[in-house]
Amino acid sequence: MATTLATAAEGAVAAAAHAARIEHVSKSFSGPAGSQLVLDDISLDVAPGEFVTILGASGCGKSTLLNLVAGLDRPTAGSIETAGRPALMFQEHALFPWLTAGKNIELALRLRGVPKSDRKAEAERLLELVRLGGAYGKRVHELSGGMRQRVAMARALAQDSRLLLMDEPFAALDAITRDVLHGELTRIWEETSLSVLFVTHNVREAVRLAQRVVLLSSRPGRVAKEWTVGIPQPRRIEDADVAELSLEITEHLRGEIRRHGQH
Ligand SMILES: Nc1ncnc2c1ncn2[C@@H]1O[C@H](COP(=O)(O)OP(=O)(O)O)[C@@H](O)[C@H]1O
Ligand SMILES: [Mg+2]
């Protein structure tokens, strides 16, 4: 009994030390041309409350890595631990079109085990948090692209996870809407104790949002380099120091693409 308690306590300490711990993860897919190594020996920790972006060229394995962290697929080698079950948000909102904004969120609350009597008030609170108060009864087709991603964000937050995984969630939005949602995400991250692992191919977006930018190489995806971003929030995508660091990172990304092109 004492041993069990000690193990549980150690587990809690380990879980508190990292929101995610990715250790020596590799992933291969087998296809007609044989086995393709997509991710090669990736190690990366996300601290509690940390905001990390994974940046890389299209096809370098970003979504593959995020899916592994989400537990949607298994690594070929290595291990991944997360503090609880992560919440997910993709480029496509994946809301149920036959449900209202409010009911989409309530579904996530139901899956989390929130009692029926509390769900409506909680859904309304989450809609307020993403500044969509009043959209409770709206159907998905009545909402703009930006509003849909706000609902998707509220639904992800409804899962009450400690880790939010985001796969290019704003890539399909126009620049102005994206800019607004960057601000909202930063505000929500600051207001909560969430850890965020955010995937993008957009260098400026990575620098605009993150405390740490991790650059992946292509074919196979490896951690090529990482940067700590010390620029204080709120940042803007057009800030001079955001632009300057983005330029430096872009040079490295170009190097990765050139190196890959020669192979
Ligand atoms: N389920 C799968 N089966 C086979 N190949 C896959 C699968 N998922 C991804 N890939 C391959 O892995 C590589 C990386 O894909 P992906 O992770 O989607 O890249 P990114 O998100 O960085 O654009 C691509 O070459 C893709 O074709
Ligand atoms: Mg992808």
PDB file of C-alpha atoms and ligand atoms in Angstrom:
ATOM      1  CA  MET A   1       0.000   0.000   0.000  1.00  0.00           C
ATOM      2  CA  ALA A   2       2.773   2.387   1.031  1.00  0.00           C
ATOM      3  CA  THR A   3       4.593   1.561  -2.198  1.00  0.00           C
ATOM      4  CA  THR A   4       1.487   2.307  -4.254  1.00  0.00           C
ATOM      5  CA  LEU A   5       1.093   5.690  -2.575  1.00  0.00           C
ATOM      6  CA  ALA A   6       4.738   6.562  -3.136  1.00  0.00           C
ATOM      7  CA  THR A   7       4.437   5.610  -6.801  1.00  0.00           C
ATOM      8  CA  ALA A   8       1.300   7.712  -7.228  1.00  0.00           C
ATOM      9  CA  ALA A   9       3.020  10.680  -5.567  1.00  0.00           C
ATOM     10  CA  GLU A  10       6.068  10.267  -7.778  1.00  0.00           C
ATOM     11  CA  GLY A  11       3.756  10.100 -10.781  1.00  0.00           C
ATOM     12  CA  ALA A  12       2.135  13.380  -9.761  1.00  0.00           C
ATOM     13  CA  VAL A  13       5.544  15.050  -9.389  1.00  0.00           C
ATOM     14  CA  ALA A  14       6.643  13.747 -12.790  1.00  0.00           C
ATOM     15  CA  ALA A  15       3.378  14.961 -14.338  1.00  0.00           C
ATOM     16  CA  ALA A  16       3.776  18.388 -12.768  1.00  0.00           C
ATOM     17  CA  ALA A  17       7.333  18.767 -14.058  1.00  0.00           C
ATOM     18  CA  HIS A  18       6.315  18.521 -17.730  1.00  0.00           C
ATOM     19  CA  ALA A  19       3.166  19.217 -19.659  1.00  0.00           C
ATOM     20  CA  ALA A  20       4.673  17.021 -22.356  1.00  0.00           C
ATOM     21  CA  ARG A  21       7.844  14.992 -22.532  1.00  0.00           C
ATOM     22  CA  ILE A  22       8.890  13.670 -25.933  1.00  0.00           C
ATOM     23  CA  GLU A  23      11.898  11.382 -25.697  1.00  0.00           C
ATOM     24  CA  HIS A  24      13.837  10.031 -28.663  1.00  0.00           C
ATOM     25  CA  VAL A  25      10.731   9.726 -30.783  1.00  0.00           C
ATOM     26  CA  SER A  26      10.979   8.354 -34.304  1.00  0.00           C
ATOM     27  CA  LYS A  27       8.163   7.585 -36.687  1.00  0.00           C
ATOM     28  CA  SER A  28       8.199   5.631 -39.952  1.00  0.00           C
ATOM     29  CA  PHE A  29       5.335   4.960 -42.317  1.00  0.00           C
ATOM     30  CA  SER A  30       5.358   2.000 -44.638  1.00  0.00           C
ATOM     31  CA  GLY A  31       4.170   2.583 -48.170  1.00  0.00           C
ATOM     32  CA  PRO A  32       4.556   1.133 -51.661  1.00  0.00           C
ATOM     33  CA  ALA A  33       8.149   2.431 -51.849  1.00  0.00           C
ATOM     34  CA  GLY A  34       9.046   0.788 -48.548  1.00  0.00           C
ATOM     35  CA  SER A  35       9.434   2.378 -45.152  1.00  0.00           C
ATOM     36  CA  GLN A  36       9.706   6.175 -44.945  1.00  0.00           C
ATOM     37  CA  LEU A  37      11.343   7.733 -41.874  1.00  0.00           C
ATOM     38  CA  VAL A  38       9.328  10.894 -41.128  1.00  0.00           C
ATOM     39  CA  LEU A  39      10.527  11.793 -37.628  1.00  0.00           C
ATOM     40  CA  ASP A  40      14.021  10.955 -36.433  1.00  0.00           C
ATOM     41  CA  ASP A  41      14.962  10.954 -32.745  1.00  0.00           C
ATOM     42  CA  ILE A  42      12.955  13.958 -31.567  1.00  0.00           C
ATOM     43  CA  SER A  43      13.354  14.963 -27.927  1.00  0.00           C
ATOM     44  CA  LEU A  44      11.431  17.928 -26.596  1.00  0.00           C
ATOM     45  CA  ASP A  45       9.886  18.935 -23.265  1.00  0.00           C
ATOM     46  CA  VAL A  46       7.087  21.409 -22.718  1.00  0.00           C
ATOM     47  CA  ALA A  47       7.063  22.884 -19.206  1.00  0.00           C
ATOM     48  CA  PRO A  48       3.798  23.572 -17.368  1.00  0.00           C
ATOM     49  CA  GLY A  49       2.411  26.877 -18.620  1.00  0.00           C
ATOM     50  CA  GLU A  50       4.929  27.084 -21.451  1.00  0.00           C
ATOM     51  CA  PHE A  51       4.042  28.150 -25.010  1.00  0.00           C
ATOM     52  CA  VAL A  52       6.155  26.315 -27.593  1.00  0.00           C
ATOM     53  CA  THR A  53       5.829  26.506 -31.366  1.00  0.00           C
ATOM     54  CA  ILE A  54       7.081  23.802 -33.689  1.00  0.00           C
ATOM     55  CA  LEU A  55       8.093  25.361 -36.965  1.00  0.00           C
ATOM     56  CA  GLY A  56       9.001  23.610 -40.176  1.00  0.00           C
ATOM     57  CA  ALA A  57       8.431  23.389 -43.915  1.00  0.00           C
ATOM     58  CA  SER A  58       5.355  21.649 -45.282  1.00  0.00           C
ATOM     59  CA  GLY A  59       5.688  17.879 -45.089  1.00  0.00           C
ATOM     60  CA  CYS A  60       8.450  17.867 -42.459  1.00  0.00           C
ATOM     61  CA  GLY A  61       6.336  15.894 -40.000  1.00  0.00           C
ATOM     62  CA  LYS A  62       4.759  18.553 -37.756  1.00  0.00           C
ATOM     63  CA  SER A  63       1.255  17.070 -37.855  1.00  0.00           C
ATOM     64  CA  THR A  64       2.686  13.590 -37.439  1.00  0.00           C
ATOM     65  CA  LEU A  65       4.460  14.726 -34.264  1.00  0.00           C
ATOM     66  CA  LEU A  66       1.369  16.481 -32.897  1.00  0.00           C
ATOM     67  CA  ASN A  67      -0.774  13.418 -33.587  1.00  0.00           C
ATOM     68  CA  LEU A  68       1.699  11.315 -31.627  1.00  0.00           C
ATOM     69  CA  VAL A  69       1.544  13.739 -28.682  1.00  0.00           C
ATOM     70  CA  ALA A  70      -2.261  13.626 -28.923  1.00  0.00           C
ATOM     71  CA  GLY A  71      -2.112   9.836 -28.720  1.00  0.00           C
ATOM     72  CA  LEU A  72      -3.837   9.447 -32.114  1.00  0.00           C
ATOM     73  CA  ASP A  73      -0.911   7.359 -33.346  1.00  0.00           C
ATOM     74  CA  ARG A  74       2.065   5.592 -31.794  1.00  0.00           C
ATOM     75  CA  PRO A  75       5.752   6.337 -32.278  1.00  0.00           C
ATOM     76  CA  THR A  76       7.897   3.709 -33.992  1.00  0.00           C
ATOM     77  CA  ALA A  77      10.520   4.312 -31.300  1.00  0.00           C
ATOM     78  CA  GLY A  78      10.802   6.473 -28.202  1.00  0.00           C
ATOM     79  CA  SER A  79       8.208   7.600 -25.702  1.00  0.00           C
ATOM     80  CA  ILE A  80       5.768  10.433 -25.086  1.00  0.00           C
ATOM     81  CA  GLU A  81       4.222  11.430 -21.772  1.00  0.00           C
ATOM     82  CA  THR A  82       1.673  14.160 -21.230  1.00  0.00           C
ATOM     83  CA  ALA A  83       0.138  15.594 -18.076  1.00  0.00           C
ATOM     84  CA  GLY A  84      -3.358  14.244 -18.635  1.00  0.00           C
ATOM     85  CA  ARG A  85      -5.153  14.054 -21.933  1.00  0.00           C
ATOM     86  CA  PRO A  86      -4.360  16.969 -24.258  1.00  0.00           C
ATOM     87  CA  ALA A  87      -6.977  19.076 -26.060  1.00  0.00           C
ATOM     88  CA  LEU A  88      -6.665  19.453 -29.819  1.00  0.00           C
ATOM     89  CA  MET A  89      -7.380  22.197 -32.308  1.00  0.00           C
ATOM     90  CA  PHE A  90      -6.857  21.886 -36.064  1.00  0.00           C
ATOM     91  CA  GLN A  91      -6.985  24.124 -39.133  1.00  0.00           C
ATOM     92  CA  GLU A  92     -10.490  22.817 -39.843  1.00  0.00           C
ATOM     93  CA  HIS A  93     -12.785  23.703 -36.961  1.00  0.00           C
ATOM     94  CA  ALA A  94     -14.349  20.174 -36.882  1.00  0.00           C
ATOM     95  CA  LEU A  95     -17.487  21.513 -35.202  1.00  0.00           C
ATOM     96  CA  PHE A  96     -20.698  19.545 -35.645  1.00  0.00           C
ATOM     97  CA  PRO A  97     -22.763  21.575 -38.138  1.00  0.00           C
ATOM     98  CA  TRP A  98     -26.103  20.279 -36.832  1.00  0.00           C
ATOM     99  CA  LEU A  99     -25.363  21.603 -33.338  1.00  0.00           C
ATOM    100  CA  THR A 100     -25.280  25.232 -32.230  1.00  0.00           C
ATOM    101  CA  ALA A 101     -22.048  26.830 -31.012  1.00  0.00           C
ATOM    102  CA  GLY A 102     -23.223  26.344 -27.427  1.00  0.00           C
ATOM    103  CA  LYS A 103     -24.184  22.691 -27.927  1.00  0.00           C
ATOM    104  CA  ASN A 104     -20.838  21.927 -29.581  1.00  0.00           C
ATOM    105  CA  ILE A 105     -19.145  23.142 -26.405  1.00  0.00           C
ATOM    106  CA  GLU A 106     -21.620  21.336 -24.150  1.00  0.00           C
ATOM    107  CA  LEU A 107     -20.797  18.089 -25.909  1.00  0.00           C
ATOM    108  CA  ALA A 108     -17.154  18.457 -24.848  1.00  0.00           C
ATOM    109  CA  LEU A 109     -18.328  19.279 -21.311  1.00  0.00           C
ATOM    110  CA  ARG A 110     -20.523  16.169 -21.276  1.00  0.00           C
ATOM    111  CA  LEU A 111     -17.596  14.005 -22.394  1.00  0.00           C
ATOM    112  CA  ARG A 112     -15.605  15.517 -19.536  1.00  0.00           C
ATOM    113  CA  GLY A 113     -18.320  14.508 -17.079  1.00  0.00           C
ATOM    114  CA  VAL A 114     -19.658  17.978 -16.232  1.00  0.00           C
ATOM    115  CA  PRO A 115     -23.203  17.566 -14.808  1.00  0.00           C
ATOM    116  CA  LYS A 116     -26.006  18.525 -17.185  1.00  0.00           C
ATOM    117  CA  SER A 117     -27.250  21.311 -14.928  1.00  0.00           C
ATOM    118  CA  ASP A 118     -23.876  23.107 -15.104  1.00  0.00           C
ATOM    119  CA  ARG A 119     -23.173  22.764 -18.824  1.00  0.00           C
ATOM    120  CA  LYS A 120     -25.078  25.715 -20.243  1.00  0.00           C
ATOM    121  CA  ALA A 121     -23.570  28.255 -17.835  1.00  0.00           C
ATOM    122  CA  GLU A 122     -20.096  26.813 -18.430  1.00  0.00           C
ATOM    123  CA  ALA A 123     -20.545  26.917 -22.234  1.00  0.00           C
ATOM    124  CA  GLU A 124     -21.630  30.552 -21.967  1.00  0.00           C
ATOM    125  CA  ARG A 125     -18.617  31.360 -19.787  1.00  0.00           C
ATOM    126  CA  LEU A 126     -16.287  29.773 -22.366  1.00  0.00           C
ATOM    127  CA  LEU A 127     -17.949  31.696 -25.201  1.00  0.00           C
ATOM    128  CA  GLU A 128     -17.381  34.899 -23.200  1.00  0.00           C
ATOM    129  CA  LEU A 129     -13.731  33.901 -22.743  1.00  0.00           C
ATOM    130  CA  VAL A 130     -13.262  33.723 -26.533  1.00  0.00           C
ATOM    131  CA  ARG A 131     -15.333  36.931 -26.859  1.00  0.00           C
ATOM    132  CA  LEU A 132     -18.302  35.268 -28.491  1.00  0.00           C
ATOM    133  CA  GLY A 133     -20.865  35.990 -25.796  1.00  0.00           C
ATOM    134  CA  GLY A 134     -24.275  35.878 -27.476  1.00  0.00           C
ATOM    135  CA  ALA A 135     -23.280  33.208 -30.037  1.00  0.00           C
ATOM    136  CA  TYR A 136     -24.645  30.350 -27.918  1.00  0.00           C
ATOM    137  CA  GLY A 137     -27.640  29.657 -30.170  1.00  0.00           C
ATOM    138  CA  LYS A 138     -25.878  30.259 -33.505  1.00  0.00           C
ATOM    139  CA  ARG A 139     -25.371  27.417 -35.929  1.00  0.00           C
ATOM    140  CA  VAL A 140     -21.963  26.826 -37.502  1.00  0.00           C
ATOM    141  CA  HIS A 141     -23.028  28.082 -40.961  1.00  0.00           C
ATOM    142  CA  GLU A 142     -24.066  31.397 -39.415  1.00  0.00           C
ATOM    143  CA  LEU A 143     -20.539  32.031 -38.129  1.00  0.00           C
ATOM    144  CA  SER A 144     -17.540  33.503 -39.995  1.00  0.00           C
ATOM    145  CA  GLY A 145     -14.282  31.524 -40.276  1.00  0.00           C
ATOM    146  CA  GLY A 146     -12.763  33.480 -37.389  1.00  0.00           C
ATOM    147  CA  MET A 147     -15.849  32.941 -35.213  1.00  0.00           C
ATOM    148  CA  ARG A 148     -15.792  29.209 -35.945  1.00  0.00           C
ATOM    149  CA  GLN A 149     -12.187  29.009 -34.788  1.00  0.00           C
ATOM    150  CA  ARG A 150     -13.182  30.890 -31.623  1.00  0.00           C
ATOM    151  CA  VAL A 151     -15.869  28.275 -30.960  1.00  0.00           C
ATOM    152  CA  ALA A 152     -13.324  25.542 -31.694  1.00  0.00           C
ATOM    153  CA  MET A 153     -11.007  27.203 -29.174  1.00  0.00           C
ATOM    154  CA  ALA A 154     -13.801  27.357 -26.577  1.00  0.00           C
ATOM    155  CA  ARG A 155     -14.550  23.694 -27.203  1.00  0.00           C
ATOM    156  CA  ALA A 156     -10.865  22.798 -26.755  1.00  0.00           C
ATOM    157  CA  LEU A 157     -10.825  24.791 -23.492  1.00  0.00           C
ATOM    158  CA  ALA A 158     -13.981  22.937 -22.381  1.00  0.00           C
ATOM    159  CA  GLN A 159     -11.892  19.784 -22.096  1.00  0.00           C
ATOM    160  CA  ASP A 160     -10.061  21.411 -19.187  1.00  0.00           C
ATOM    161  CA  SER A 161      -6.773  19.898 -20.329  1.00  0.00           C
ATOM    162  CA  ARG A 162      -3.443  21.174 -19.129  1.00  0.00           C
ATOM    163  CA  LEU A 163      -1.977  20.917 -22.611  1.00  0.00           C
ATOM    164  CA  LEU A 164      -3.460  22.426 -25.759  1.00  0.00           C
ATOM    165  CA  LEU A 165      -2.173  21.050 -29.072  1.00  0.00           C
ATOM    166  CA  MET A 166      -2.783  23.342 -32.040  1.00  0.00           C
ATOM    167  CA  ASP A 167      -2.085  22.324 -35.639  1.00  0.00           C
ATOM    168  CA  GLU A 168      -1.991  25.432 -37.860  1.00  0.00           C
ATOM    169  CA  PRO A 169      -5.344  26.538 -36.391  1.00  0.00           C
ATOM    170  CA  PHE A 170      -5.338  29.958 -38.069  1.00  0.00           C
ATOM    171  CA  ALA A 171      -3.755  29.036 -41.421  1.00  0.00           C
ATOM    172  CA  ALA A 172      -7.020  29.309 -43.371  1.00  0.00           C
ATOM    173  CA  LEU A 173      -7.961  32.730 -41.976  1.00  0.00           C
ATOM    174  CA  ASP A 174      -7.294  36.128 -43.549  1.00  0.00           C
ATOM    175  CA  ALA A 175      -4.383  38.110 -42.097  1.00  0.00           C
ATOM    176  CA  ILE A 176      -6.482  40.534 -40.040  1.00  0.00           C
ATOM    177  CA  THR A 177      -8.628  37.828 -38.438  1.00  0.00           C
ATOM    178  CA  ARG A 178      -5.497  35.801 -37.755  1.00  0.00           C
ATOM    179  CA  ASP A 179      -3.903  38.812 -36.080  1.00  0.00           C
ATOM    180  CA  VAL A 180      -6.929  39.243 -33.801  1.00  0.00           C
ATOM    181  CA  LEU A 181      -6.941  35.557 -32.897  1.00  0.00           C
ATOM    182  CA  HIS A 182      -3.215  35.654 -32.085  1.00  0.00           C
ATOM    183  CA  GLY A 183      -4.092  38.330 -29.549  1.00  0.00           C
ATOM    184  CA  GLU A 184      -6.962  36.283 -28.135  1.00  0.00           C
ATOM    185  CA  LEU A 185      -4.864  33.131 -27.853  1.00  0.00           C
ATOM    186  CA  THR A 186      -2.076  35.033 -26.074  1.00  0.00           C
ATOM    187  CA  ARG A 187      -4.593  36.580 -23.666  1.00  0.00           C
ATOM    188  CA  ILE A 188      -6.249  33.210 -22.912  1.00  0.00           C
ATOM    189  CA  TRP A 189      -2.865  31.551 -22.438  1.00  0.00           C
ATOM    190  CA  GLU A 190      -1.873  34.315 -20.003  1.00  0.00           C
ATOM    191  CA  GLU A 191      -5.187  34.049 -18.114  1.00  0.00           C
ATOM    192  CA  THR A 192      -4.982  30.273 -17.705  1.00  0.00           C
ATOM    193  CA  SER A 193      -2.164  27.957 -16.687  1.00  0.00           C
ATOM    194  CA  LEU A 194      -2.338  26.162 -20.030  1.00  0.00           C
ATOM    195  CA  SER A 195       0.689  24.788 -21.828  1.00  0.00           C
ATOM    196  CA  VAL A 196       0.486  25.173 -25.580  1.00  0.00           C
ATOM    197  CA  LEU A 197       2.252  23.205 -28.307  1.00  0.00           C
ATOM    198  CA  PHE A 198       1.493  25.079 -31.514  1.00  0.00           C
ATOM    199  CA  VAL A 199       2.485  23.867 -34.980  1.00  0.00           C
ATOM    200  CA  THR A 200       2.989  26.243 -37.898  1.00  0.00           C
ATOM    201  CA  HIS A 201       4.966  26.759 -41.100  1.00  0.00           C
ATOM    202  CA  ASN A 202       4.676  30.534 -40.614  1.00  0.00           C
ATOM    203  CA  VAL A 203       7.838  31.959 -39.030  1.00  0.00           C
ATOM    204  CA  ARG A 204       6.301  35.267 -37.947  1.00  0.00           C
ATOM    205  CA  GLU A 205       3.355  33.510 -36.368  1.00  0.00           C
ATOM    206  CA  ALA A 206       5.758  31.279 -34.430  1.00  0.00           C
ATOM    207  CA  VAL A 207       7.707  34.277 -33.137  1.00  0.00           C
ATOM    208  CA  ARG A 208       4.553  36.330 -32.464  1.00  0.00           C
ATOM    209  CA  LEU A 209       3.165  33.658 -30.142  1.00  0.00           C
ATOM    210  CA  ALA A 210       5.820  31.533 -28.529  1.00  0.00           C
ATOM    211  CA  GLN A 211       8.208  31.601 -25.612  1.00  0.00           C
ATOM    212  CA  ARG A 212      10.258  29.037 -27.494  1.00  0.00           C
ATOM    213  CA  VAL A 213      10.457  28.228 -31.209  1.00  0.00           C
ATOM    214  CA  VAL A 214      11.631  24.754 -32.213  1.00  0.00           C
ATOM    215  CA  LEU A 215      12.699  24.425 -35.853  1.00  0.00           C
ATOM    216  CA  LEU A 216      12.299  21.010 -37.457  1.00  0.00           C
ATOM    217  CA  SER A 217      14.408  19.896 -40.379  1.00  0.00           C
ATOM    218  CA  SER A 218      12.841  18.069 -43.322  1.00  0.00           C
ATOM    219  CA  ARG A 219      13.085  14.422 -44.351  1.00  0.00           C
ATOM    220  CA  PRO A 220      13.439  13.235 -41.795  1.00  0.00           C
ATOM    221  CA  GLY A 221      12.137  15.714 -39.232  1.00  0.00           C
ATOM    222  CA  ARG A 222      14.730  16.385 -36.560  1.00  0.00           C
ATOM    223  CA  VAL A 223      15.106  19.242 -34.097  1.00  0.00           C
ATOM    224  CA  ALA A 224      17.385  21.522 -36.136  1.00  0.00           C
ATOM    225  CA  LYS A 225      17.610  24.465 -33.738  1.00  0.00           C
ATOM    226  CA  GLU A 226      15.616  26.256 -31.087  1.00  0.00           C
ATOM    227  CA  TRP A 227      15.220  29.850 -29.993  1.00  0.00           C
ATOM    228  CA  THR A 228      13.977  31.361 -26.742  1.00  0.00           C
ATOM    229  CA  VAL A 229      11.838  34.382 -27.550  1.00  0.00           C
ATOM    230  CA  GLY A 230      12.350  37.064 -24.920  1.00  0.00           C
ATOM    231  CA  ILE A 231      10.221  39.740 -26.596  1.00  0.00           C
ATOM    232  CA  PRO A 232       7.537  40.830 -24.082  1.00  0.00           C
ATOM    233  CA  GLN A 233       3.840  40.222 -24.804  1.00  0.00           C
ATOM    234  CA  PRO A 234       1.690  41.692 -26.165  1.00  0.00           C
ATOM    235  CA  ARG A 235       3.669  41.422 -29.384  1.00  0.00           C
ATOM    236  CA  ARG A 236       2.496  42.317 -32.810  1.00  0.00           C
ATOM    237  CA  ILE A 237       3.418  40.456 -35.937  1.00  0.00           C
ATOM    238  CA  GLU A 238       4.791  43.680 -37.474  1.00  0.00           C
ATOM    239  CA  ASP A 239       6.975  44.642 -34.461  1.00  0.00           C
ATOM    240  CA  ALA A 240      10.596  45.317 -35.409  1.00  0.00           C
ATOM    241  CA  ASP A 241      12.011  42.775 -32.939  1.00  0.00           C
ATOM    242  CA  VAL A 242       9.523  40.130 -34.119  1.00  0.00           C
ATOM    243  CA  ALA A 243      10.599  40.839 -37.711  1.00  0.00           C
ATOM    244  CA  GLU A 244      14.297  40.697 -36.815  1.00  0.00           C
ATOM    245  CA  LEU A 245      14.127  37.315 -35.095  1.00  0.00           C
ATOM    246  CA  SER A 246      11.833  36.011 -37.851  1.00  0.00           C
ATOM    247  CA  LEU A 247      14.467  36.934 -40.414  1.00  0.00           C
ATOM    248  CA  GLU A 248      17.159  35.038 -38.530  1.00  0.00           C
ATOM    249  CA  ILE A 249      14.910  31.965 -38.198  1.00  0.00           C
ATOM    250  CA  THR A 250      13.869  32.200 -41.864  1.00  0.00           C
ATOM    251  CA  GLU A 251      17.540  32.018 -42.861  1.00  0.00           C
ATOM    252  CA  HIS A 252      17.847  28.741 -40.954  1.00  0.00           C
ATOM    253  CA  LEU A 253      14.590  27.444 -42.424  1.00  0.00           C
ATOM    254  CA  ARG A 254      15.847  28.282 -45.938  1.00  0.00           C
ATOM    255  CA  GLY A 255      19.040  26.401 -45.138  1.00  0.00           C
ATOM    256  CA  GLU A 256      16.951  23.382 -44.136  1.00  0.00           C
ATOM    257  CA  ILE A 257      14.923  23.562 -47.344  1.00  0.00           C
ATOM    258  CA  ARG A 258      18.111  23.961 -49.479  1.00  0.00           C
ATOM    259  CA  ARG A 259      19.789  21.071 -47.690  1.00  0.00           C
ATOM    260  CA  HIS A 260      16.739  18.935 -48.294  1.00  0.00           C
ATOM    261  CA  GLY A 261      16.572  20.054 -51.949  1.00  0.00           C
ATOM    262  CA  GLN A 262      20.111  18.769 -52.562  1.00  0.00           C
ATOM    263  CA  HIS A 263      19.123  15.253 -51.473  1.00  0.00           C
TER     264      HIS A 263
HETATM  265  N1  LIG B   1      -0.640   8.029 -42.155  1.00  0.00           N
HETATM  266  C1  LIG B   1       0.374   8.230 -42.977  1.00  0.00           C
HETATM  267  N2  LIG B   1       0.809   7.262 -43.806  1.00  0.00           N
HETATM  268  C2  LIG B   1       1.853   7.452 -44.629  1.00  0.00           C
HETATM  269  N3  LIG B   1       2.555   8.601 -44.703  1.00  0.00           N
HETATM  270  C3  LIG B   1       2.182   9.600 -43.914  1.00  0.00           C
HETATM  271  C4  LIG B   1       1.071   9.486 -43.015  1.00  0.00           C
HETATM  272  N4  LIG B   1       0.945  10.669 -42.345  1.00  0.00           N
HETATM  273  C5  LIG B   1       1.907  11.470 -42.813  1.00  0.00           C
HETATM  274  N5  LIG B   1       2.654  10.847 -43.757  1.00  0.00           N
HETATM  275  C6  LIG B   1       3.818  11.420 -44.457  1.00  0.00           C
HETATM  276  O1  LIG B   1       4.649  11.999 -43.490  1.00  0.00           O
HETATM  277  C7  LIG B   1       5.249  13.193 -43.978  1.00  0.00           C
HETATM  278  C8  LIG B   1       4.987  14.324 -43.025  1.00  0.00           C
HETATM  279  O2  LIG B   1       3.603  14.657 -43.035  1.00  0.00           O
HETATM  280  P1  LIG B   1       2.974  15.712 -42.031  1.00  0.00           P
HETATM  281  O3  LIG B   1       3.272  15.297 -40.638  1.00  0.00           O
HETATM  282  O4  LIG B   1       1.546  15.845 -42.396  1.00  0.00           O
HETATM  283  O5  LIG B   1       3.784  17.041 -42.393  1.00  0.00           O
HETATM  284  P2  LIG B   1       3.493  18.565 -41.999  1.00  0.00           P
HETATM  285  O6  LIG B   1       2.367  18.584 -41.012  1.00  0.00           O
HETATM  286  O7  LIG B   1       4.784  19.069 -41.440  1.00  0.00           O
HETATM  287  O8  LIG B   1       3.160  19.272 -43.265  1.00  0.00           O
HETATM  288  C9  LIG B   1       4.669  13.416 -45.376  1.00  0.00           C
HETATM  289  O9  LIG B   1       5.605  12.941 -46.311  1.00  0.00           O
HETATM  290  C10 LIG B   1       3.425  12.547 -45.378  1.00  0.00           C
HETATM  291  O10 LIG B   1       3.140  12.106 -46.661  1.00  0.00           O
HETATM  292 MG    MG B   2       0.503  19.511 -41.071  1.00  0.00          MG
END
